[in-house]
mmCIF file of C-alpha atoms in Angstrom:
data_model
loop_
_atom_site.group_PDB
_atom_site.id
_atom_site.type_symbol
_atom_site.label_atom_id
_atom_site.label_comp_id
_atom_site.label_asym_id
_atom_site.label_seq_id
_atom_site.Cartn_x
_atom_site.Cartn_y
_atom_site.Cartn_z
ATOM 1 C CA MET A 1 99.015 -32.857 34.968
ATOM 2 C CA SER A 2 95.353 -32.219 35.808
ATOM 3 C CA GLU A 3 93.360 -34.792 37.772
ATOM 4 C CA LEU A 4 89.985 -36.180 36.733
ATOM 5 C CA PRO A 5 87.114 -35.224 39.040
ATOM 6 C CA ARG A 6 85.921 -37.951 41.385
ATOM 7 C CA SER A 7 82.593 -38.145 39.526
ATOM 8 C CA THR A 8 84.293 -39.089 36.254
ATOM 9 C CA PRO A 9 84.172 -42.870 35.719
ATOM 10 C CA GLN A 10 87.458 -44.618 35.054
ATOM 11 C CA PHE A 11 87.494 -47.836 33.060
ATOM 12 C CA TYR A 12 89.717 -50.877 33.519
ATOM 13 C CA LEU A 13 90.392 -54.039 31.503
ATOM 14 C CA THR A 14 90.575 -57.517 33.022
ATOM 15 C CA ALA A 15 93.111 -60.185 32.132
ATOM 16 C CA PRO A 16 91.915 -63.004 29.824
ATOM 17 C CA THR A 17 90.027 -65.880 31.453
ATOM 18 C CA ALA A 18 88.234 -68.940 30.070
ATOM 19 C CA CYS A 19 84.931 -68.058 28.409
ATOM 20 C CA PRO A 20 81.931 -69.526 30.305
ATOM 21 C CA TYR A 21 79.788 -69.689 27.156
ATOM 22 C CA LEU A 22 81.905 -70.884 24.230
ATOM 23 C CA PRO A 23 84.549 -73.642 24.297
ATOM 24 C CA ASN A 24 88.191 -72.823 23.580
ATOM 25 C CA LYS A 25 87.544 -69.094 23.907
ATOM 26 C CA TYR A 26 88.836 -66.497 26.342
ATOM 27 C CA GLU A 27 87.011 -63.464 27.629
ATOM 28 C CA ARG A 28 88.101 -60.026 28.772
ATOM 29 C CA LYS A 29 85.896 -57.375 30.321
ATOM 30 C CA VAL A 30 86.026 -53.626 30.596
ATOM 31 C CA PHE A 31 84.570 -52.360 33.861
ATOM 32 C CA THR A 32 84.037 -49.319 36.032
ATOM 33 C CA HIS A 33 82.684 -48.597 39.507
ATOM 34 C CA LEU A 34 79.120 -47.474 40.213
ATOM 35 C CA VAL A 35 79.405 -45.406 43.374
ATOM 36 C CA GLY A 36 78.139 -42.134 44.765
ATOM 37 C CA ASP A 37 75.122 -40.038 43.862
ATOM 38 C CA LYS A 38 75.836 -40.331 40.122
ATOM 39 C CA ALA A 39 75.650 -44.130 40.146
ATOM 40 C CA SER A 40 72.037 -44.449 38.970
ATOM 41 C CA PRO A 41 72.281 -42.133 35.932
ATOM 42 C CA LEU A 42 75.622 -43.719 35.039
ATOM 43 C CA ASN A 43 74.056 -47.179 35.319
ATOM 44 C CA ASP A 44 71.322 -45.992 32.935
ATOM 45 C CA ILE A 45 73.811 -44.794 30.341
ATOM 46 C CA LEU A 46 76.057 -47.829 30.602
ATOM 47 C CA THR A 47 73.194 -50.354 30.476
ATOM 48 C CA GLN A 48 71.874 -48.640 27.367
ATOM 49 C CA GLY A 49 75.406 -48.992 25.998
ATOM 50 C CA GLY A 50 75.607 -52.745 26.596
ATOM 51 C CA PHE A 51 77.000 -52.936 30.142
ATOM 52 C CA ARG A 52 75.716 -55.177 32.931
ATOM 53 C CA ARG A 53 75.830 -54.574 36.680
ATOM 54 C CA SER A 54 77.283 -56.820 39.376
ATOM 55 C CA GLN A 55 77.228 -55.231 42.843
ATOM 56 C CA ASN A 56 78.837 -51.812 42.381
ATOM 57 C CA ILE A 57 80.616 -52.776 39.146
ATOM 58 C CA ALA A 58 79.383 -52.174 35.588
ATOM 59 C CA TYR A 59 81.076 -54.343 32.954
ATOM 60 C CA ARG A 60 80.849 -55.441 29.354
ATOM 61 C CA PRO A 61 82.803 -57.921 27.194
ATOM 62 C CA ALA A 62 85.942 -56.618 25.503
ATOM 63 C CA CYS A 63 87.213 -59.837 23.925
ATOM 64 C CA ASP A 64 89.895 -60.012 21.240
ATOM 65 C CA ARG A 65 88.438 -60.955 17.829
ATOM 66 C CA CYS A 66 85.110 -62.120 19.274
ATOM 67 C CA ARG A 67 81.765 -60.310 19.363
ATOM 68 C CA ALA A 68 79.566 -63.268 20.240
ATOM 69 C CA CYS A 69 78.006 -61.608 23.318
ATOM 70 C CA VAL A 70 75.085 -59.454 22.183
ATOM 71 C CA SER A 71 73.143 -57.185 24.542
ATOM 72 C CA VAL A 72 69.407 -57.959 24.429
ATOM 73 C CA ARG A 73 66.340 -56.057 25.542
ATOM 74 C CA ILE A 74 62.683 -57.025 25.113
ATOM 75 C CA MET A 75 60.367 -54.520 23.422
ATOM 76 C CA VAL A 76 57.589 -54.350 26.000
ATOM 77 C CA ASP A 77 54.850 -52.692 23.955
ATOM 78 C CA ALA A 78 55.377 -54.962 20.943
ATOM 79 C CA PHE A 79 55.659 -58.191 22.940
ATOM 80 C CA GLU A 80 52.781 -60.667 22.737
ATOM 81 C CA PRO A 81 53.000 -63.880 24.777
ATOM 82 C CA SER A 82 53.204 -67.035 22.702
ATOM 83 C CA ARG A 83 51.057 -70.093 23.309
ATOM 84 C CA SER A 84 53.813 -71.617 25.466
ATOM 85 C CA HIS A 85 54.112 -68.351 27.397
ATOM 86 C CA ARG A 86 50.391 -68.376 28.100
ATOM 87 C CA ARG A 87 50.703 -71.916 29.407
ATOM 88 C CA VAL A 88 53.465 -70.783 31.771
ATOM 89 C CA LEU A 89 51.334 -67.860 32.969
ATOM 90 C CA ASN A 90 48.369 -70.135 33.567
ATOM 91 C CA ARG A 91 50.551 -72.679 35.377
ATOM 92 C CA ASN A 92 51.716 -69.952 37.761
ATOM 93 C CA LYS A 93 48.526 -67.965 38.228
ATOM 94 C CA ASP A 94 48.693 -68.952 41.901
ATOM 95 C CA ILE A 95 52.009 -67.078 42.369
ATOM 96 C CA LEU A 96 52.466 -63.425 43.262
ATOM 97 C CA GLY A 97 55.628 -61.333 42.972
ATOM 98 C CA GLN A 98 56.286 -58.569 45.476
ATOM 99 C CA ALA A 99 59.079 -56.005 45.309
ATOM 100 C CA PHE A 100 61.194 -55.110 48.356
ATOM 101 C CA GLN A 101 64.195 -52.973 49.142
ATOM 102 C CA PRO A 102 67.451 -54.839 48.396
ATOM 103 C CA ARG A 103 67.855 -56.663 51.686
ATOM 104 C CA PRO A 104 69.185 -60.242 51.776
ATOM 105 C CA THR A 105 67.472 -62.860 53.936
ATOM 106 C CA ALA A 106 68.405 -66.336 55.124
ATOM 107 C CA GLU A 107 65.421 -67.718 53.186
ATOM 108 C CA GLN A 108 66.651 -66.127 49.957
ATOM 109 C CA TYR A 109 70.141 -67.502 50.444
ATOM 110 C CA SER A 110 68.855 -71.018 51.144
ATOM 111 C CA LEU A 111 66.928 -70.946 47.860
ATOM 112 C CA PHE A 112 69.938 -69.442 46.090
ATOM 113 C CA ARG A 113 72.158 -72.299 47.298
ATOM 114 C CA ASP A 114 69.621 -74.927 46.224
ATOM 115 C CA TYR A 115 69.449 -73.322 42.793
ATOM 116 C CA LEU A 116 73.222 -73.141 42.337
ATOM 117 C CA ASP A 117 73.799 -76.690 43.569
ATOM 118 C CA ALA A 118 71.171 -78.052 41.179
ATOM 119 C CA ARG A 119 71.749 -75.891 38.101
ATOM 120 C CA HIS A 120 75.221 -74.338 38.258
ATOM 121 C CA ALA A 121 77.338 -76.527 40.526
ATOM 122 C CA GLU A 122 80.398 -76.011 38.308
ATOM 123 C CA GLY A 123 79.815 -72.323 37.625
ATOM 124 C CA GLY A 124 81.721 -69.307 38.837
ATOM 125 C CA MET A 125 79.159 -68.555 41.565
ATOM 126 C CA ALA A 126 79.126 -72.072 43.041
ATOM 127 C CA ASP A 127 81.279 -71.156 46.043
ATOM 128 C CA MET A 128 79.374 -68.020 47.057
ATOM 129 C CA SER A 129 78.975 -67.762 50.818
ATOM 130 C CA VAL A 130 76.116 -66.100 52.664
ATOM 131 C CA LEU A 131 78.282 -62.979 52.894
ATOM 132 C CA ASP A 132 78.925 -63.063 49.144
ATOM 133 C CA TYR A 133 75.190 -63.310 48.546
ATOM 134 C CA ALA A 134 74.489 -60.422 50.904
ATOM 135 C CA MET A 135 77.000 -58.283 49.012
ATOM 136 C CA MET A 136 75.412 -59.214 45.663
ATOM 137 C CA VAL A 137 72.047 -57.951 46.888
ATOM 138 C CA GLU A 138 72.816 -54.916 49.010
ATOM 139 C CA ASP A 139 76.147 -53.604 47.690
ATOM 140 C CA THR A 140 74.534 -51.131 45.321
ATOM 141 C CA TYR A 141 74.250 -47.386 44.812
ATOM 142 C CA VAL A 142 71.599 -47.653 42.092
ATOM 143 C CA ASP A 143 67.799 -47.958 42.100
ATOM 144 C CA THR A 144 67.340 -51.679 42.629
ATOM 145 C CA GLU A 145 64.885 -54.034 44.300
ATOM 146 C CA VAL A 146 64.362 -57.672 45.167
ATOM 147 C CA VAL A 147 61.216 -59.297 43.814
ATOM 148 C CA GLU A 148 60.113 -62.334 45.825
ATOM 149 C CA TYR A 149 57.600 -64.799 44.411
ATOM 150 C CA ARG A 150 55.281 -66.747 46.730
ATOM 151 C CA ARG A 151 51.963 -68.531 46.419
ATOM 152 C CA ILE A 152 48.770 -66.533 46.693
ATOM 153 C CA GLY A 153 47.053 -67.207 50.028
ATOM 154 C CA PRO A 154 43.518 -66.704 51.348
ATOM 155 C CA ASP A 155 44.451 -63.284 52.772
ATOM 156 C CA THR A 156 46.454 -62.055 49.789
ATOM 157 C CA PHE A 157 43.553 -59.993 48.415
ATOM 158 C CA ILE A 158 43.611 -58.067 51.719
ATOM 159 C CA THR A 159 47.328 -57.872 52.477
ATOM 160 C CA GLY A 160 48.665 -57.812 48.909
ATOM 161 C CA ARG A 161 51.304 -60.318 50.010
ATOM 162 C CA GLY A 162 51.997 -63.872 48.973
ATOM 163 C CA GLU A 163 52.198 -66.621 51.555
ATOM 164 C CA GLY A 164 54.367 -69.635 52.263
ATOM 165 C CA PRO A 165 58.010 -70.181 51.289
ATOM 166 C CA VAL A 166 59.711 -68.061 48.663
ATOM 167 C CA LEU A 167 59.726 -69.915 45.326
ATOM 168 C CA ALA A 168 61.751 -67.540 43.166
ATOM 169 C CA VAL A 169 63.708 -64.297 43.475
ATOM 170 C CA ALA A 170 64.752 -61.613 40.992
ATOM 171 C CA LEU A 171 67.286 -58.853 41.644
ATOM 172 C CA THR A 172 66.174 -56.028 39.375
ATOM 173 C CA ASP A 173 67.406 -52.526 38.540
ATOM 174 C CA ARG A 174 64.942 -49.822 37.572
ATOM 175 C CA LEU A 175 66.275 -47.663 34.753
ATOM 176 C CA SER A 176 64.873 -44.583 33.061
ATOM 177 C CA ASP A 177 63.776 -46.696 30.078
ATOM 178 C CA GLY A 178 63.204 -50.149 31.521
ATOM 179 C CA LEU A 179 63.843 -52.892 34.033
ATOM 180 C CA SER A 180 67.168 -54.707 34.030
ATOM 181 C CA MET A 181 67.089 -58.258 35.402
ATOM 182 C CA VAL A 182 70.457 -58.450 37.144
ATOM 183 C CA TYR A 183 70.096 -62.002 38.476
ATOM 184 C CA SER A 184 67.271 -64.439 39.188
ATOM 185 C CA PHE A 185 66.932 -67.884 40.736
ATOM 186 C CA TYR A 186 64.175 -70.276 41.727
ATOM 187 C CA ASP A 187 63.318 -73.562 43.403
ATOM 188 C CA PRO A 188 64.942 -76.234 41.195
ATOM 189 C CA GLU A 189 62.395 -78.826 42.317
ATOM 190 C CA LEU A 190 59.607 -76.868 40.582
ATOM 191 C CA ALA A 191 60.972 -77.295 37.052
ATOM 192 C CA GLU A 192 57.490 -77.991 35.676
ATOM 193 C CA ARG A 193 56.472 -74.423 36.516
ATOM 194 C CA SER A 194 59.157 -72.828 34.254
ATOM 195 C CA LEU A 195 59.724 -70.153 36.897
ATOM 196 C CA GLY A 196 62.609 -68.551 35.002
ATOM 197 C CA THR A 197 60.303 -67.863 32.059
ATOM 198 C CA PHE A 198 57.532 -66.771 34.412
ATOM 199 C CA MET A 199 59.757 -64.150 36.073
ATOM 200 C CA ILE A 200 60.637 -62.629 32.700
ATOM 201 C CA LEU A 201 56.964 -62.519 31.701
ATOM 202 C CA ASP A 202 56.159 -60.911 35.051
ATOM 203 C CA HIS A 203 58.871 -58.287 34.522
ATOM 204 C CA ILE A 204 57.475 -57.475 31.081
ATOM 205 C CA GLU A 205 54.108 -56.795 32.713
ATOM 206 C CA ARG A 206 55.754 -54.785 35.510
ATOM 207 C CA ALA A 207 57.559 -52.626 32.943
ATOM 208 C CA ARG A 208 54.299 -52.164 31.017
ATOM 209 C CA ARG A 209 52.492 -50.958 34.140
ATOM 210 C CA LEU A 210 55.334 -48.517 34.841
ATOM 211 C CA GLY A 211 55.267 -47.181 31.284
ATOM 212 C CA LEU A 212 58.816 -48.421 30.620
ATOM 213 C CA PRO A 213 59.586 -49.621 27.074
ATOM 214 C CA TYR A 214 62.229 -52.299 27.737
ATOM 215 C CA VAL A 215 63.214 -55.272 29.853
ATOM 216 C CA TYR A 216 66.977 -55.811 29.689
ATOM 217 C CA LEU A 217 68.081 -59.470 29.754
ATOM 218 C CA GLY A 218 71.848 -59.055 29.546
ATOM 219 C CA TYR A 219 73.837 -60.956 26.924
ATOM 220 C CA TRP A 220 72.727 -63.511 24.367
ATOM 221 C CA VAL A 221 75.286 -65.810 22.734
ATOM 222 C CA LYS A 222 74.178 -67.697 19.642
ATOM 223 C CA GLY A 223 74.828 -71.405 20.054
ATOM 224 C CA SER A 224 75.170 -71.268 23.849
ATOM 225 C CA PRO A 225 72.613 -73.537 25.583
ATOM 226 C CA LYS A 226 72.793 -71.311 28.664
ATOM 227 C CA MET A 227 71.449 -68.379 26.646
ATOM 228 C CA GLY A 228 68.844 -70.116 24.496
ATOM 229 C CA TYR A 229 65.887 -69.073 26.653
ATOM 230 C CA LYS A 230 66.428 -65.407 25.793
ATOM 231 C CA SER A 231 65.567 -66.042 22.155
ATOM 232 C CA LYS A 232 61.982 -66.935 23.146
ATOM 233 C CA PHE A 233 60.973 -63.346 23.940
ATOM 234 C CA LEU A 234 60.354 -61.570 20.666
ATOM 235 C CA PRO A 235 60.449 -58.985 19.316
ATOM 236 C CA GLN A 236 63.610 -57.767 20.961
ATOM 237 C CA GLU A 237 66.411 -55.357 20.227
ATOM 238 C CA HIS A 238 70.085 -56.268 19.912
ATOM 239 C CA LEU A 239 72.886 -53.773 20.408
ATOM 240 C CA MET A 240 74.846 -53.806 17.153
ATOM 241 C CA PRO A 241 77.685 -51.546 15.945
ATOM 242 C CA GLU A 242 75.080 -49.263 14.366
ATOM 243 C CA GLY A 243 72.974 -49.140 17.545
ATOM 244 C CA TRP A 244 69.952 -50.960 18.913
ATOM 245 C CA THR A 245 68.342 -53.009 16.134
ATOM 246 C CA ARG A 246 64.950 -54.729 16.164
ATOM 247 C CA VAL A 247 64.996 -58.522 15.833
ATOM 248 C CA ASP A 248 61.799 -60.457 15.116
ATOM 249 C CA THR A 249 63.260 -63.931 14.516
ATOM 250 C CA LEU A 250 66.414 -65.715 15.606
ATOM 251 C CA ASP A 251 67.532 -68.361 13.151
ATOM 252 C CA GLY A 252 68.791 -71.605 14.591
ATOM 253 C CA GLU A 253 67.394 -71.002 18.064
#
């Protein structure tokens, strides 16, 4: 029997576990490893096919008799900020995002813990240690970066850097056709700033400057409060059985 070459991805299926988005449902995932010098092009192909990345794993739902999870990407060139988006941008005009190599810091982890404790204390990531966080950030073979958001200071126009404590962080993959927001978090005490929305708006502008047509937001689940914010960025494309399909309105959201 012939052996597959090392560069050929092999896919695996997880056992059923409780669905984090819909009650009385169970989820299964198909996954593969993203390692070696082929990891970035493979991540491109898989993301375009509805996969998400976590560390050096690419995965997508493979649930029995359920297709509620829909891959979503924002159409950068067609996107126009709404009135509420413009308010968020104006509210955060004193904040600057700066991209760095994927290196974890103690300051990032402290903010990450504050965010989890305030927003996702019962979630699957609630027990992540500083080592777990470090692995989430730096255990990658793909083109990824950490975007830190800080306030603009008096010397920012000279240094190009924000000043003061980090207020929000996004872990982002750069793909051939867009930016994929792997994970983001922010200071939970600054709820009035809508920093989650601001980071998405900032990534849309970053993709536009780079000439990239999409910002990938992961999965949207109709009826899940955790996913409702993704419906606010239109137009977007959803990955359907027939391929990526433009969506201009989302009923019931």
